[in-house]
Coordinates of N, CA and C in Angstrom, one line a residue:
M22 N 17.4 140.4 143.2 CA 18.5 141.2 143.6 C 19.0 142.0 142.4
S23 N 19.2 143.2 142.5 CA 19.7 144.0 141.4 C 21.2 144.0 141.3
K24 N 21.6 144.2 140.0 CA 23.0 144.2 139.7 C 23.6 145.5 140.1
P25 N 24.8 145.5 140.7 CA 25.5 146.8 140.9 C 25.9 147.4 139.6
T26 N 25.7 148.7 139.6 CA 26.1 149.5 138.4 C 27.4 150.1 138.5
R27 N 28.2 150.1 137.4 CA 29.5 150.8 137.5 C 29.4 152.1 136.9
S28 N 30.0 153.1 137.5 CA 30.0 154.4 137.0 C 31.1 154.4 135.9
S29 N 30.9 155.2 134.9 CA 32.0 155.3 133.9 C 32.9 156.4 134.3
G30 N 34.2 156.0 134.4 CA 35.2 156.9 134.8 C 36.4 156.8 133.9
P31 N 37.5 157.4 134.3 CA 38.7 157.5 133.4 C 39.2 156.1 133.1
E32 N 39.0 155.1 134.0 CA 39.5 153.8 133.7 C 38.7 153.1 132.6
D33 N 37.4 153.4 132.6 CA 36.5 152.9 131.5 C 36.9 153.5 130.2
A34 N 37.1 154.8 130.2 CA 37.5 155.5 129.0 C 38.8 155.0 128.4
Q35 N 39.8 154.7 129.3 CA 41.1 154.2 128.9 C 40.9 152.8 128.3
G36 N 40.1 152.0 129.0 CA 39.8 150.7 128.5 C 39.2 150.7 127.1
L37 N 38.2 151.6 126.9 CA 37.6 151.7 125.6 C 38.6 152.2 124.6
A38 N 39.4 153.2 124.9 CA 40.4 153.7 124.0 C 41.4 152.6 123.6
K39 N 41.8 151.8 124.5 CA 42.7 150.7 124.2 C 42.0 149.7 123.3
A40 N 40.8 149.4 123.6 CA 40.0 148.4 122.8 C 39.8 148.9 121.4
L41 N 39.6 150.2 121.3 CA 39.4 150.9 120.0 C 40.7 150.8 119.2
K42 N 41.8 151.1 119.8 CA 43.1 151.1 119.1 C 43.4 149.6 118.6
E43 N 43.2 148.7 119.5 CA 43.5 147.3 119.1 C 42.5 146.8 118.0
N44 N 41.3 147.2 118.1 CA 40.3 146.9 117.1 C 40.6 147.5 115.7
K45 N 41.1 148.7 115.7 CA 41.5 149.4 114.5 C 42.7 148.6 113.9
E46 N 43.6 148.2 114.7 CA 44.7 147.4 114.2 C 44.3 146.1 113.6
A47 N 43.3 145.4 114.3 CA 42.8 144.2 113.7 C 42.0 144.4 112.4
T48 N 41.3 145.5 112.4 CA 40.6 145.9 111.2 C 41.5 146.0 110.0
Q49 N 42.6 146.8 110.2 CA 43.6 147.0 109.2 C 44.2 145.6 108.7
A50 N 44.5 144.7 109.7 CA 45.1 143.4 109.3 C 44.1 142.6 108.5
V51 N 42.8 142.6 108.9 CA 41.8 141.9 108.1 C 41.6 142.5 106.7
E52 N 41.6 143.8 106.6 CA 41.5 144.4 105.3 C 42.6 144.1 104.4
K53 N 43.9 144.1 105.0 CA 45.0 143.7 104.2 C 45.0 142.3 103.7
A54 N 44.6 141.4 104.6 CA 44.5 140.0 104.3 C 43.4 139.8 103.2
A55 N 42.3 140.5 103.3 CA 41.2 140.4 102.3 C 41.7 140.9 100.9
D56 N 42.5 142.1 100.9 CA 43.0 142.6 99.7 C 44.0 141.6 99.1
D57 N 44.9 141.1 99.9 CA 45.9 140.1 99.4 C 45.3 138.9 98.8
L58 N 44.2 138.4 99.5 CA 43.5 137.2 99.0 C 42.8 137.5 97.8
A59 N 42.2 138.7 97.6 CA 41.6 139.1 96.4 C 42.5 139.1 95.2
V60 N 43.8 139.5 95.4 CA 44.8 139.5 94.4 C 45.1 138.1 94.0
V61 N 45.3 137.2 95.0 CA 45.6 135.8 94.8 C 44.5 135.2 94.0
H62 N 43.2 135.5 94.4 CA 42.1 134.9 93.7 C 42.0 135.4 92.2
A63 N 42.3 136.6 92.0 CA 42.2 137.2 90.7 C 43.3 136.5 89.8
V64 N 44.5 136.4 90.3 CA 45.6 135.8 89.6 C 45.3 134.3 89.3
L65 N 44.9 133.6 90.3 CA 44.6 132.2 90.1 C 43.4 132.0 89.1
N66 N 42.4 132.9 89.2 CA 41.2 132.8 88.3 C 41.6 133.1 86.9
S67 N 42.5 134.1 86.7 CA 42.7 134.5 85.3 C 43.9 133.8 84.7
E68 N 44.9 133.3 85.5 CA 46.1 132.7 84.9 C 46.0 131.2 84.7
L69 N 45.1 130.6 85.3 CA 45.0 129.1 85.1 C 44.0 128.8 84.0
P70 N 44.5 128.2 82.9 CA 43.5 127.8 81.8 C 42.5 126.8 82.4
K71 N 41.2 127.1 82.1 CA 40.1 126.2 82.6 C 40.3 124.8 82.2
E72 N 40.8 124.5 81.0 CA 40.9 123.2 80.5 C 42.0 122.3 81.1
V73 N 43.0 123.0 81.8 CA 44.0 122.2 82.5 C 43.9 122.3 84.0
V74 N 42.9 122.9 84.5 CA 42.7 123.1 86.0 C 42.1 121.8 86.6
S75 N 42.8 121.2 87.6 CA 42.2 120.1 88.2 C 41.0 120.5 89.1
S76 N 40.2 119.5 89.5 CA 39.1 119.8 90.3 C 39.5 120.4 91.7
D77 N 40.7 119.9 92.2 CA 41.2 120.5 93.4 C 41.6 121.9 93.3
A78 N 42.3 122.3 92.2 CA 42.7 123.6 91.9 C 41.5 124.5 91.7
D79 N 40.5 124.0 91.1 CA 39.3 124.8 90.8 C 38.6 125.1 92.2
R80 N 38.5 124.1 93.0 CA 38.0 124.3 94.4 C 38.8 125.3 95.2
A81 N 40.1 125.2 95.0 CA 41.0 126.2 95.7 C 40.7 127.6 95.3
V82 N 40.6 127.8 93.9 CA 40.3 129.1 93.4 C 38.9 129.6 93.9
E83 N 37.9 128.8 94.0 CA 36.6 129.2 94.5 C 36.7 129.5 96.0
Q84 N 37.5 128.7 96.7 CA 37.6 128.9 98.1 C 38.3 130.3 98.4
T85 N 39.3 130.7 97.6 CA 39.9 132.0 97.8 C 38.9 133.1 97.7
G86 N 38.0 132.9 96.7 CA 36.9 133.9 96.6 C 36.0 134.0 97.8
Q87 N 35.7 132.8 98.3 CA 34.8 132.8 99.5 C 35.5 133.4 100.7
L88 N 36.8 133.0 100.9 CA 37.5 133.6 102.0 C 37.7 135.1 101.9
E89 N 37.9 135.6 100.7 CA 38.0 137.0 100.5 C 36.7 137.7 100.9
R90 N 35.6 137.1 100.5 CA 34.3 137.7 100.9 C 34.0 137.7 102.4
Q91 N 34.4 136.6 103.0 CA 34.3 136.5 104.5 C 35.2 137.5 105.2
L92 N 36.4 137.6 104.8 CA 37.3 138.6 105.4 C 36.7 140.0 105.2
S93 N 36.2 140.3 104.0 CA 35.6 141.7 103.8 C 34.4 141.9 104.7
A94 N 33.6 140.9 104.9 CA 32.4 141.0 105.8 C 32.9 141.2 107.2
S95 N 33.9 140.5 107.6 CA 34.5 140.7 109.0 C 35.1 142.1 109.1
S96 N 35.7 142.6 108.1 CA 36.3 143.9 108.2 C 35.2 145.0 108.4
E97 N 34.1 144.8 107.7 CA 32.9 145.7 107.8 C 32.4 145.7 109.2
K98 N 32.3 144.5 109.8 CA 31.8 144.4 111.2 C 32.7 145.1 112.1
L99 N 34.0 144.9 111.9 CA 35.0 145.5 112.8 C 34.9 147.0 112.7
K100 N 34.7 147.5 111.5 CA 34.5 149.0 111.3 C 33.3 149.5 112.1
R101 N 32.2 148.7 112.1 CA 31.0 149.2 112.8 C 31.3 149.2 114.3
V102 N 32.0 148.2 114.8 CA 32.4 148.1 116.2 C 33.3 149.3 116.6
N103 N 34.2 149.7 115.7 CA 35.1 150.8 115.9 C 34.2 152.1 116.0
E104 N 33.3 152.2 115.1 CA 32.4 153.4 115.1 C 31.6 153.5 116.4
S105 N 31.2 152.4 116.9 CA 30.4 152.3 118.2 C 31.3 152.7 119.3
L106 N 32.6 152.1 119.3 CA 33.5 152.5 120.4 C 33.9 154.0 120.4
E107 N 34.0 154.5 119.2 CA 34.3 156.0 119.1 C 33.2 156.8 119.6
R108 N 31.9 156.4 119.3 CA 30.8 157.1 119.8 C 30.7 157.1 121.4
E109 N 31.0 155.9 121.9 CA 31.0 155.8 123.4 C 32.1 156.6 124.0
L110 N 33.3 156.6 123.4 CA 34.4 157.5 123.9 C 34.0 159.0 123.8
S111 N 33.4 159.4 122.7 CA 33.1 160.8 122.6 C 32.0 161.2 123.6
K112 N 31.1 160.3 124.0 CA 30.1 160.6 125.0 C 30.8 161.0 126.4
G113 N 31.9 160.4 126.7 CA 32.6 160.7 127.9 C 33.5 161.9 127.9
S114 N 33.7 162.4 126.7 CA 34.7 163.5 126.5 C 33.9 164.8 126.7
P115 N 34.5 165.8 127.4 CA 33.8 167.1 127.6 C 33.8 167.9 126.4

């Protein structure tokens, strides 16, 4: 049995436009969090003398770096989704 196909209409375009808007907002939030975390990581990494840093603090500093990289990667994925949504929206525009 074949799946029914949906025609793309104004409702679909509105849905895509809303998804794009929300995704762009999420992208900005993730980028800001990554930037903020990068600053925290840089401060912790440069301000704490290595000879007085506990192993817990050292792990925390390393973890901030890992989290910043993960957030940056997520931001890049969100940007690619945004570009895809924009392409889909432009296909439906006259």
